[in-house]
Short mmCIF file of C-alpha atoms and ligand atoms in Angstrom, two decimals:
data_model
loop_
_atom_site.label_atom_id
_atom_site.label_comp_id
_atom_site.label_asym_id
_atom_site.label_seq_id
_atom_site.Cartn_x
_atom_site.Cartn_y
_atom_site.Cartn_z
CA MET H 1 -254.28 -104.85 200.31
CA ASP H 2 -255.63 -102.49 202.92
CA LYS H 3 -256.07 -99.26 200.85
CA THR H 4 -256.64 -96.94 203.76
CA SER H 5 -254.24 -97.99 206.58
CA SER H 6 -251.30 -95.80 205.58
CA PHE H 7 -253.48 -92.86 204.98
CA SER H 8 -254.69 -91.63 208.37
CA ILE H 9 -251.39 -90.90 209.79
CA HIS H 10 -251.15 -87.68 207.64
CA LYS H 11 -254.59 -86.35 208.14
CA GLY H 12 -254.47 -82.63 208.89
CA LYS H 13 -250.72 -82.41 208.10
CA PRO H 14 -248.85 -81.76 204.99
CA ILE H 15 -247.57 -84.80 202.95
CA ARG H 16 -244.25 -84.84 201.17
CA CYS H 17 -244.32 -86.81 197.82
CA LYS H 18 -243.02 -86.93 194.28
CA ALA H 19 -244.64 -84.81 191.43
CA ALA H 20 -243.55 -84.10 187.82
CA LEU H 21 -243.20 -80.30 187.60
CA CYS H 22 -243.58 -78.19 184.48
CA ARG H 23 -240.88 -75.53 185.17
CA LYS H 24 -240.81 -74.03 181.68
CA ALA H 25 -242.86 -74.35 178.56
CA ARG H 26 -241.87 -77.18 176.36
CA GLU H 27 -239.21 -78.42 178.65
CA ALA H 28 -239.19 -82.01 180.06
CA LEU H 29 -241.17 -82.43 183.16
CA VAL H 30 -238.89 -82.62 186.42
CA MET H 31 -239.40 -85.13 189.08
CA GLU H 32 -239.19 -83.14 192.46
CA GLU H 33 -240.17 -83.69 195.98
CA ILE H 34 -243.11 -81.41 196.93
CA GLN H 35 -245.22 -80.59 199.81
CA VAL H 36 -249.15 -81.20 199.45
CA ASP H 37 -251.15 -79.23 202.17
CA PRO H 38 -254.15 -80.79 203.87
CA PRO H 39 -257.53 -80.07 202.12
CA GLN H 40 -259.46 -76.98 203.31
CA ALA H 41 -263.13 -76.79 203.53
CA TYR H 42 -264.95 -78.50 200.61
CA GLU H 43 -261.73 -80.10 199.43
CA VAL H 44 -260.42 -83.67 199.30
CA ARG H 45 -256.86 -84.92 199.33
CA ILE H 46 -256.37 -87.75 197.03
CA LYS H 47 -253.75 -90.34 196.48
CA ILE H 48 -253.44 -90.58 192.69
CA LEU H 49 -253.33 -94.30 191.46
CA CYS H 50 -252.77 -93.59 187.70
CA THR H 51 -253.13 -90.90 185.36
CA SER H 52 -253.11 -90.57 181.61
CA LEU H 53 -251.92 -87.83 179.23
CA CYS H 54 -254.56 -85.91 177.19
CA HIS H 55 -253.58 -83.51 174.46
CA THR H 56 -254.95 -80.47 176.57
CA ASP H 57 -251.91 -81.22 178.88
CA VAL H 58 -249.61 -80.94 175.85
CA THR H 59 -251.38 -77.76 174.83
CA PHE H 60 -250.67 -76.25 178.08
CA TRP H 61 -247.22 -77.60 178.36
CA LYS H 62 -246.33 -75.73 175.18
CA LEU H 63 -248.20 -72.54 176.21
CA ASP H 64 -245.33 -69.81 176.96
CA SER H 65 -247.47 -66.54 177.06
CA GLY H 66 -250.82 -65.29 178.24
CA PRO H 67 -252.63 -65.51 181.56
CA LEU H 68 -252.99 -69.25 181.16
CA ALA H 69 -249.35 -69.93 181.08
CA ARG H 70 -247.99 -70.31 184.46
CA PHE H 71 -244.79 -72.05 186.04
CA PRO H 72 -243.96 -73.99 187.99
CA ARG H 73 -247.01 -76.04 187.50
CA ILE H 74 -248.25 -79.58 187.99
CA LEU H 75 -250.17 -80.55 184.80
CA GLY H 76 -252.37 -83.64 184.42
CA HIS H 77 -256.26 -83.94 184.64
CA GLU H 78 -257.26 -87.43 183.46
CA SER H 79 -256.62 -89.66 186.57
CA VAL H 80 -258.33 -91.80 189.23
CA GLY H 81 -257.50 -91.98 192.98
CA LEU H 82 -258.23 -92.86 196.42
CA VAL H 83 -259.50 -90.28 199.01
CA GLU H 84 -256.78 -89.80 201.63
CA SER H 85 -258.43 -87.25 203.88
CA VAL H 86 -261.22 -84.73 203.57
CA GLY H 87 -261.62 -81.14 204.68
CA GLU H 88 -264.60 -79.70 206.53
CA HIS H 89 -268.03 -79.68 205.15
CA VAL H 90 -267.34 -82.59 202.80
CA ASP H 91 -270.34 -84.98 202.50
CA GLY H 92 -270.28 -87.98 200.40
CA PHE H 93 -266.58 -88.86 200.22
CA LYS H 94 -264.56 -90.71 202.79
CA GLN H 95 -261.24 -92.24 203.21
CA GLY H 96 -260.52 -95.04 200.68
CA ASP H 97 -263.20 -94.11 198.24
CA VAL H 98 -262.29 -94.46 194.72
CA VAL H 99 -262.77 -91.18 192.95
CA LEU H 100 -262.42 -89.49 189.54
CA PRO H 101 -261.21 -85.84 189.53
CA VAL H 102 -262.85 -83.81 186.57
CA PHE H 103 -261.52 -80.72 185.13
CA HIS H 104 -264.98 -79.35 184.48
CA PRO H 105 -267.00 -78.37 187.65
CA ASN H 106 -270.57 -79.63 188.70
CA CYS H 107 -271.46 -77.85 191.95
CA GLU H 108 -275.09 -79.41 191.86
CA GLU H 109 -276.43 -76.35 193.30
CA CYS H 110 -276.56 -73.45 190.77
CA LYS H 111 -279.38 -72.80 188.27
CA ASP H 112 -277.44 -74.49 185.48
CA CYS H 113 -276.37 -77.50 187.42
CA LYS H 114 -280.10 -78.16 188.34
CA SER H 115 -281.17 -77.53 184.72
CA SER H 116 -280.86 -80.39 181.98
CA LYS H 117 -280.07 -77.72 179.30
CA SER H 118 -276.30 -77.88 179.57
CA ASN H 119 -273.35 -78.81 181.71
CA TRP H 120 -272.22 -75.26 182.25
CA CYS H 121 -271.90 -74.79 186.11
CA ALA H 122 -272.68 -71.04 186.29
CA ARG H 123 -271.31 -70.86 189.94
CA TYR H 124 -267.77 -71.99 188.90
CA ALA H 125 -267.14 -72.77 185.17
CA ASN H 126 -266.37 -69.22 184.08
CA ASP H 127 -263.30 -69.17 186.34
CA SER H 128 -260.50 -71.12 184.64
CA ILE H 129 -257.60 -69.00 186.15
CA SER H 130 -257.69 -69.83 189.83
CA ASN H 131 -255.62 -72.57 191.37
CA THR H 132 -258.21 -73.65 193.94
CA ARG H 133 -262.00 -73.56 193.24
CA ARG H 134 -262.98 -71.38 196.45
CA TYR H 135 -259.67 -69.90 197.41
CA GLY H 136 -258.49 -68.06 194.26
CA MET H 137 -254.71 -68.25 193.78
CA ALA H 138 -253.96 -70.12 197.07
CA SER H 139 -252.10 -73.23 196.14
CA ARG H 140 -251.94 -76.51 198.11
CA PHE H 141 -248.48 -77.33 196.55
CA LYS H 142 -245.03 -76.10 197.51
CA ASP H 143 -241.52 -77.16 196.20
CA SER H 144 -238.56 -77.73 198.33
CA THR H 145 -237.76 -74.02 198.58
CA GLY H 146 -241.21 -73.16 199.80
CA GLU H 147 -242.55 -71.61 196.71
CA ASP H 148 -246.06 -72.07 195.64
CA ILE H 149 -246.56 -74.54 192.56
CA HIS H 150 -249.34 -73.77 190.34
CA HIS H 151 -252.58 -76.17 189.91
CA PHE H 152 -253.75 -77.15 186.45
CA LEU H 153 -257.47 -77.32 185.60
CA PHE H 154 -258.23 -77.86 189.37
CA VAL H 155 -256.95 -81.40 189.25
CA SER H 156 -252.95 -81.61 188.76
CA SER H 157 -252.69 -85.31 188.49
CA PHE H 158 -249.01 -85.55 187.73
CA SER H 159 -248.27 -85.81 191.49
CA GLU H 160 -248.60 -88.78 194.04
CA TYR H 161 -250.98 -86.55 195.87
CA THR H 162 -253.27 -83.75 194.97
CA VAL H 163 -255.99 -81.64 196.54
CA VAL H 164 -259.44 -81.31 194.56
CA ASP H 165 -262.60 -79.36 195.33
CA ILE H 166 -265.68 -81.39 195.74
CA ALA H 167 -267.21 -79.73 192.87
CA HIS H 168 -264.61 -81.46 190.64
CA LEU H 169 -264.92 -84.95 192.20
CA VAL H 170 -267.11 -88.00 191.44
CA LYS H 171 -267.08 -91.20 193.59
CA ILE H 172 -267.27 -94.32 191.36
CA SER H 173 -267.67 -97.95 191.84
CA PRO H 174 -264.57 -99.82 192.84
CA ASP H 175 -265.43 -102.76 190.31
CA ILE H 176 -264.01 -100.88 187.32
CA PRO H 177 -260.32 -101.37 186.74
CA VAL H 178 -258.68 -98.15 187.65
CA GLN H 179 -256.72 -97.65 184.42
CA LYS H 180 -260.12 -97.94 182.58
CA ALA H 181 -261.80 -95.43 184.97
CA ALA H 182 -259.06 -92.94 184.36
CA LEU H 183 -260.03 -92.63 180.74
CA LEU H 184 -263.63 -91.58 181.86
CA SER H 185 -262.06 -88.51 183.71
CA CYS H 186 -261.71 -86.48 180.50
CA GLY H 187 -261.06 -87.59 176.81
CA VAL H 188 -263.14 -90.58 176.52
CA SER H 189 -266.16 -89.26 178.37
CA THR H 190 -265.91 -85.97 176.21
CA GLY H 191 -266.09 -87.88 172.84
CA ILE H 192 -268.96 -90.14 174.04
CA GLY H 193 -270.93 -87.35 175.79
CA ALA H 194 -270.60 -85.28 172.57
CA ALA H 195 -272.16 -88.01 170.50
CA TRP H 196 -274.90 -88.93 173.16
CA LYS H 197 -275.89 -85.55 174.81
CA VAL H 198 -274.56 -82.73 172.55
CA ALA H 199 -275.28 -84.19 169.02
CA ASN H 200 -277.80 -86.58 170.09
CA VAL H 201 -276.86 -88.99 167.13
CA GLU H 202 -279.60 -91.21 166.12
CA GLU H 203 -279.93 -94.75 164.47
CA GLY H 204 -278.96 -94.89 160.78
CA SER H 205 -277.22 -91.39 160.74
CA THR H 206 -274.11 -90.48 158.95
CA VAL H 207 -271.16 -89.19 161.13
CA ALA H 208 -267.62 -87.62 160.09
CA VAL H 209 -264.86 -87.30 162.98
CA PHE H 210 -261.97 -85.15 162.42
CA GLY H 211 -259.08 -86.15 164.40
CA LEU H 212 -258.67 -89.66 165.60
CA GLY H 213 -257.17 -89.30 168.92
CA ALA H 214 -258.99 -90.65 172.10
CA VAL H 215 -261.57 -87.77 171.83
CA GLY H 216 -262.45 -88.41 168.18
CA LEU H 217 -262.41 -92.31 168.62
CA ALA H 218 -264.74 -91.88 171.62
CA ALA H 219 -267.05 -89.78 169.53
CA ALA H 220 -267.09 -92.58 167.09
CA GLU H 221 -267.73 -95.24 169.76
CA GLY H 222 -270.61 -93.10 171.07
CA ALA H 223 -272.08 -92.79 167.50
CA ARG H 224 -271.56 -96.68 166.96
CA LEU H 225 -273.50 -97.39 170.11
CA ARG H 226 -276.21 -95.09 168.90
CA GLY H 227 -276.52 -97.19 165.58
CA ALA H 228 -274.92 -94.68 163.29
CA ALA H 229 -274.85 -96.30 159.65
CA LYS H 230 -271.67 -94.61 158.32
CA ILE H 231 -268.86 -93.28 160.45
CA ILE H 232 -266.07 -91.47 158.51
CA GLY H 233 -262.68 -90.87 160.14
CA VAL H 234 -260.44 -88.07 158.90
CA ASP H 235 -256.76 -87.89 160.00
CA LEU H 236 -253.35 -87.25 158.61
CA ASN H 237 -251.96 -90.07 160.35
CA PRO H 238 -252.79 -93.33 158.42
CA ASP H 239 -251.86 -95.54 161.48
CA LYS H 240 -255.10 -94.07 163.07
CA PHE H 241 -257.23 -95.83 160.40
CA GLU H 242 -256.30 -99.34 161.69
CA LEU H 243 -257.12 -98.42 165.20
CA GLY H 244 -260.26 -96.66 164.12
CA LYS H 245 -261.78 -99.96 162.90
CA LYS H 246 -262.05 -101.02 166.53
CA PHE H 247 -264.26 -98.06 167.25
CA GLY H 248 -266.87 -98.43 164.55
CA PHE H 249 -265.45 -96.40 161.75
CA THR H 250 -266.65 -97.52 158.51
CA ASP H 251 -264.53 -95.17 156.22
CA PHE H 252 -261.59 -93.02 156.33
CA VAL H 253 -260.26 -89.91 154.57
CA ASN H 254 -256.73 -88.93 154.53
CA PRO H 255 -256.63 -85.02 153.68
CA THR H 256 -253.16 -85.44 152.15
CA LEU H 257 -254.68 -88.04 149.50
CA CYS H 258 -257.56 -85.86 148.38
CA GLY H 259 -255.66 -84.21 145.60
CA GLU H 260 -257.51 -80.98 144.44
CA LYS H 261 -260.57 -81.70 146.44
CA LYS H 262 -261.31 -80.59 149.80
CA VAL H 263 -262.08 -83.06 152.61
CA SER H 264 -265.52 -81.62 152.70
CA GLU H 265 -266.08 -82.33 148.97
CA VAL H 266 -264.99 -85.85 149.33
CA ILE H 267 -267.37 -86.37 152.32
CA LYS H 268 -270.30 -84.92 150.50
CA GLU H 269 -269.67 -87.35 147.57
CA MET H 270 -269.27 -90.23 149.88
CA THR H 271 -272.74 -89.53 151.69
CA GLY H 272 -274.72 -87.98 148.71
CA GLY H 273 -274.78 -84.38 150.16
CA GLY H 274 -273.07 -84.34 153.48
CA VAL H 275 -273.13 -86.21 156.93
CA ASP H 276 -275.81 -85.64 159.52
CA TYR H 277 -273.09 -84.94 162.30
CA SER H 278 -269.55 -83.80 162.26
CA PHE H 279 -267.08 -83.51 165.34
CA GLU H 280 -263.99 -81.40 165.38
CA CYS H 281 -261.47 -83.29 167.60
CA VAL H 282 -258.10 -81.77 166.62
CA GLY H 283 -258.33 -77.98 167.75
CA LEU H 284 -257.68 -76.13 164.65
CA PRO H 285 -260.07 -73.31 163.21
CA SER H 286 -259.48 -74.49 159.57
CA ILE H 287 -260.48 -78.09 160.38
CA LEU H 288 -263.64 -76.81 162.19
CA SER H 289 -264.88 -74.85 159.09
CA GLU H 290 -264.17 -78.18 156.96
CA ALA H 291 -266.10 -80.08 159.59
CA PHE H 292 -269.01 -77.70 159.29
CA ILE H 293 -269.25 -77.60 155.42
CA SER H 294 -269.07 -81.41 155.57
CA THR H 295 -272.49 -81.58 157.03
CA ARG H 296 -275.84 -81.58 155.14
CA THR H 297 -277.46 -78.41 154.19
CA GLY H 298 -280.57 -77.71 156.19
CA SER H 299 -280.01 -80.01 159.07
CA GLY H 300 -276.37 -80.92 159.47
CA LYS H 301 -274.92 -80.51 163.12
CA THR H 302 -271.33 -79.77 163.95
CA VAL H 303 -269.88 -80.27 167.46
CA MET H 304 -266.43 -78.60 168.34
CA LEU H 305 -264.38 -80.53 170.85
CA GLY H 306 -260.82 -79.52 169.99
CA MET H 307 -259.03 -76.85 172.08
CA GLY H 308 -256.66 -74.81 170.18
CA LYS H 309 -254.13 -72.40 171.51
CA HIS H 310 -255.17 -68.82 172.81
CA ALA H 311 -258.83 -69.50 171.85
CA ALA H 312 -258.23 -68.40 168.17
CA PRO H 313 -261.29 -66.90 166.39
CA ILE H 314 -263.07 -69.12 163.71
CA SER H 315 -264.53 -68.23 160.40
CA LEU H 316 -267.61 -69.82 158.78
CA GLY H 317 -269.40 -68.92 155.52
CA SER H 318 -272.55 -67.09 156.55
CA PHE H 319 -274.67 -68.81 153.74
CA ASP H 320 -273.37 -72.13 154.98
CA LEU H 321 -274.96 -71.14 158.35
CA LEU H 322 -278.03 -69.43 156.95
CA SER H 323 -278.88 -72.60 154.99
CA GLY H 324 -279.80 -74.37 158.22
CA ARG H 325 -276.58 -75.97 159.48
CA THR H 326 -275.91 -75.62 163.28
CA ILE H 327 -272.49 -75.71 165.18
CA CYS H 328 -271.93 -75.64 168.91
CA GLY H 329 -268.83 -76.32 171.13
CA SER H 330 -268.73 -78.45 174.23
CA LEU H 331 -266.65 -79.01 177.28
CA PHE H 332 -266.53 -82.49 178.68
CA GLY H 333 -269.05 -83.65 175.99
CA GLY H 334 -272.07 -81.99 177.66
CA LEU H 335 -271.73 -84.31 180.51
CA LYS H 336 -272.61 -83.37 184.22
CA SER H 337 -269.85 -85.29 185.83
CA LYS H 338 -271.48 -86.55 189.08
CA LEU H 339 -274.68 -87.74 187.13
CA ASP H 340 -273.19 -89.18 184.13
CA ILE H 341 -269.84 -90.70 184.84
CA PRO H 342 -271.54 -93.36 187.01
CA VAL H 343 -273.72 -94.16 184.00
CA LEU H 344 -270.59 -94.60 181.82
CA VAL H 345 -268.85 -96.80 184.37
CA ASP H 346 -272.10 -98.91 184.41
CA HIS H 347 -272.08 -99.27 180.70
CA TYR H 348 -268.48 -100.40 180.79
CA LEU H 349 -269.23 -102.94 183.67
CA LYS H 350 -272.09 -104.31 181.49
CA LYS H 351 -269.47 -104.79 178.67
CA GLU H 352 -271.29 -102.26 176.42
CA LEU H 353 -268.51 -99.73 176.12
CA ASN H 354 -265.00 -100.51 174.52
CA LEU H 355 -262.58 -98.79 176.94
CA ASP H 356 -259.80 -101.50 176.49
CA SER H 357 -258.69 -100.29 173.03
CA PHE H 358 -257.85 -96.82 174.04
CA ILE H 359 -254.90 -97.79 176.28
CA THR H 360 -252.13 -98.34 173.99
CA HIS H 361 -249.16 -97.76 176.47
CA GLU H 362 -248.44 -98.16 180.14
CA LEU H 363 -245.73 -96.43 181.87
CA LYS H 364 -243.99 -95.85 185.27
CA PHE H 365 -244.30 -92.29 186.79
CA GLN H 366 -240.69 -91.67 186.30
CA GLU H 367 -241.10 -92.30 182.48
CA ILE H 368 -243.85 -89.63 182.16
CA ASN H 369 -241.85 -87.31 179.53
CA LYS H 370 -242.09 -90.62 177.28
CA ALA H 371 -245.89 -90.22 177.20
CA PHE H 372 -245.55 -86.65 175.87
CA GLU H 373 -243.22 -87.93 173.16
CA LEU H 374 -245.46 -90.80 172.18
CA LEU H 375 -248.67 -88.49 171.96
CA GLU H 376 -246.81 -85.73 170.09
CA GLU H 377 -245.61 -88.54 167.48
CA GLY H 378 -249.19 -89.90 167.12
CA LYS H 379 -247.91 -93.19 168.42
CA THR H 380 -250.52 -93.58 171.22
CA LEU H 381 -253.95 -93.06 172.10
CA ARG H 382 -253.70 -93.16 175.97
CA CYS H 383 -250.62 -93.82 177.85
CA ILE H 384 -251.57 -94.92 181.46
CA ILE H 385 -248.96 -93.67 183.90
CA TRP H 386 -248.75 -95.76 187.06
CA MET H 387 -247.83 -93.56 190.19
CA ASP H 388 -246.35 -96.38 192.33
CA LYS H 389 -244.61 -98.54 189.75
P1 NAD G 401 -254.64 -86.57 170.18
O1 NAD G 401 -253.40 -85.85 169.99
O2 NAD G 401 -254.70 -87.86 170.66
O3 NAD G 401 -255.49 -86.66 168.80
C1 NAD G 401 -255.63 -85.62 167.81
C2 NAD G 401 -255.63 -86.24 166.47
O4 NAD G 401 -255.70 -85.21 165.43
C3 NAD G 401 -254.31 -87.01 166.07
O5 NAD G 401 -254.76 -88.44 165.62
C4 NAD G 401 -253.87 -86.40 164.81
O6 NAD G 401 -253.09 -87.17 163.98
C5 NAD G 401 -254.97 -85.65 164.35
N1 NAD G 401 -254.63 -84.40 163.45
C6 NAD G 401 -253.86 -83.44 163.85
N2 NAD G 401 -253.81 -82.64 162.87
C7 NAD G 401 -254.78 -82.88 161.84
C8 NAD G 401 -255.30 -82.36 160.73
N3 NAD G 401 -254.73 -81.20 160.42
N4 NAD G 401 -256.18 -83.07 159.96
C9 NAD G 401 -256.78 -84.26 160.51
N5 NAD G 401 -256.23 -84.84 161.77
C10 NAD G 401 -255.38 -84.15 162.24
O7 NAD G 401 -255.56 -85.64 171.00
P2 NAD G 401 -256.93 -85.98 171.95
O8 NAD G 401 -256.32 -86.22 173.38
O9 NAD G 401 -257.74 -87.01 171.35
O10 NAD G 401 -257.53 -84.40 172.08
C11 NAD G 401 -258.12 -83.94 170.68
C12 NAD G 401 -258.50 -82.47 171.13
O11 NAD G 401 -259.52 -82.38 171.98
C13 NAD G 401 -257.43 -81.63 171.64
O12 NAD G 401 -257.54 -80.33 171.08
C14 NAD G 401 -257.76 -81.53 173.07
O13 NAD G 401 -257.36 -80.32 173.66
C15 NAD G 401 -259.28 -81.53 173.20
N6 NAD G 401 -260.09 -81.94 174.29
C16 NAD G 401 -261.15 -81.29 174.50
C17 NAD G 401 -262.08 -81.61 175.40
C18 NAD G 401 -263.29 -80.86 175.72
O14 NAD G 401 -263.68 -80.98 176.80
N7 NAD G 401 -263.83 -80.15 174.70
C19 NAD G 401 -261.55 -82.62 176.38
C20 NAD G 401 -260.40 -83.29 176.00
C21 NAD G 401 -259.65 -82.92 174.89
ZN1 ZN G 402 -273.08 -75.53 189.13
#
């Protein structure tokens, strides 16, 4: 198949295509014909090949108040696509390239992007409100009445075409199957990065993961690859335990079966005093405090990955902190997308990374609302949604 032949006819012109619009919080997405404007300077227009649904999409789909709740909007941020056309001043991307859009920016030029201390792009990461990275509320999407449609996390992949800033785009090897690549655009990279870069899990250590969705299972996969000796999974849904065995979990705790004991007490008993590392992958402040006190006094480290609604405050016992535990949060697992995603792709191509087991369902674009139901009901890890099937 010639992947580029149909592209060039639209260069510099708007494209009309299908998108799944979120018109109101918690209401089914509506398939509509939209207009996608050409990319401006530093932007790339992409033909989305497939996308998957992450819990963050669901959180924002439910959000009905505050500055982050915006309608109509095109959700979706875990995806893979082909470059259709590029705007001015775009180096390193050309028509037909396979690319991953990533919600977390990496400008490669600011002080923090140049430092190895974090993946916080000081130039861009503080702004999560704008539609387009360099053009504020300007949108590249219009509905059939000409009204602007809001972007989501600078990606908006629930559309056949989208426009993404180069600070949010990574070129990848065409050798990796696209549905596996899509997983690396958010959830799976976040979990693996958290274990490798943020916690820096070492051989023989003990680990507890709270929430066995794709993010939590990927954190376990990262810990397994680092040689962790014991990986305990905590989830309310027992179906996740069977799945968890494929990702290196050695033990499971169901909070509803702990009786009078707190989950942290059970974990301390299982590990002789607490785990070396814990990961919160649900997005609830109460789970974060349990994850925190499940770690070893003196040296335990907790990484928060879950995103709750309205950035709710968290509460930790001050003595639990004084006694030497550490806690930190991380977006995109501490990974610098342009540097680290090609490394993860490489690990997959060398058959070191188990990406296959994350894909539990595949759907046509028209069936996208089914993916929301499956994730809400805890029946799927990742649904791959194919745009042209
Ligand atoms: P998911 O819905 O697939 O998984 C969540 C899991 O948590 C489910 O298995 C569910 O049964 C379990 N759970 C729910 N309540 C629980 C409780 N009280 N105790 C124990 N387990 C419970 O979600 P996901 O796509 O894996 O995402 C997980 C979280 O990570 C979300 O909050 C998402 O927004 C966030 N996230 C963060 C980043 C980041 O950069 N930090 C990136 C992607 C996703
Ligand atoms: Zn930067």
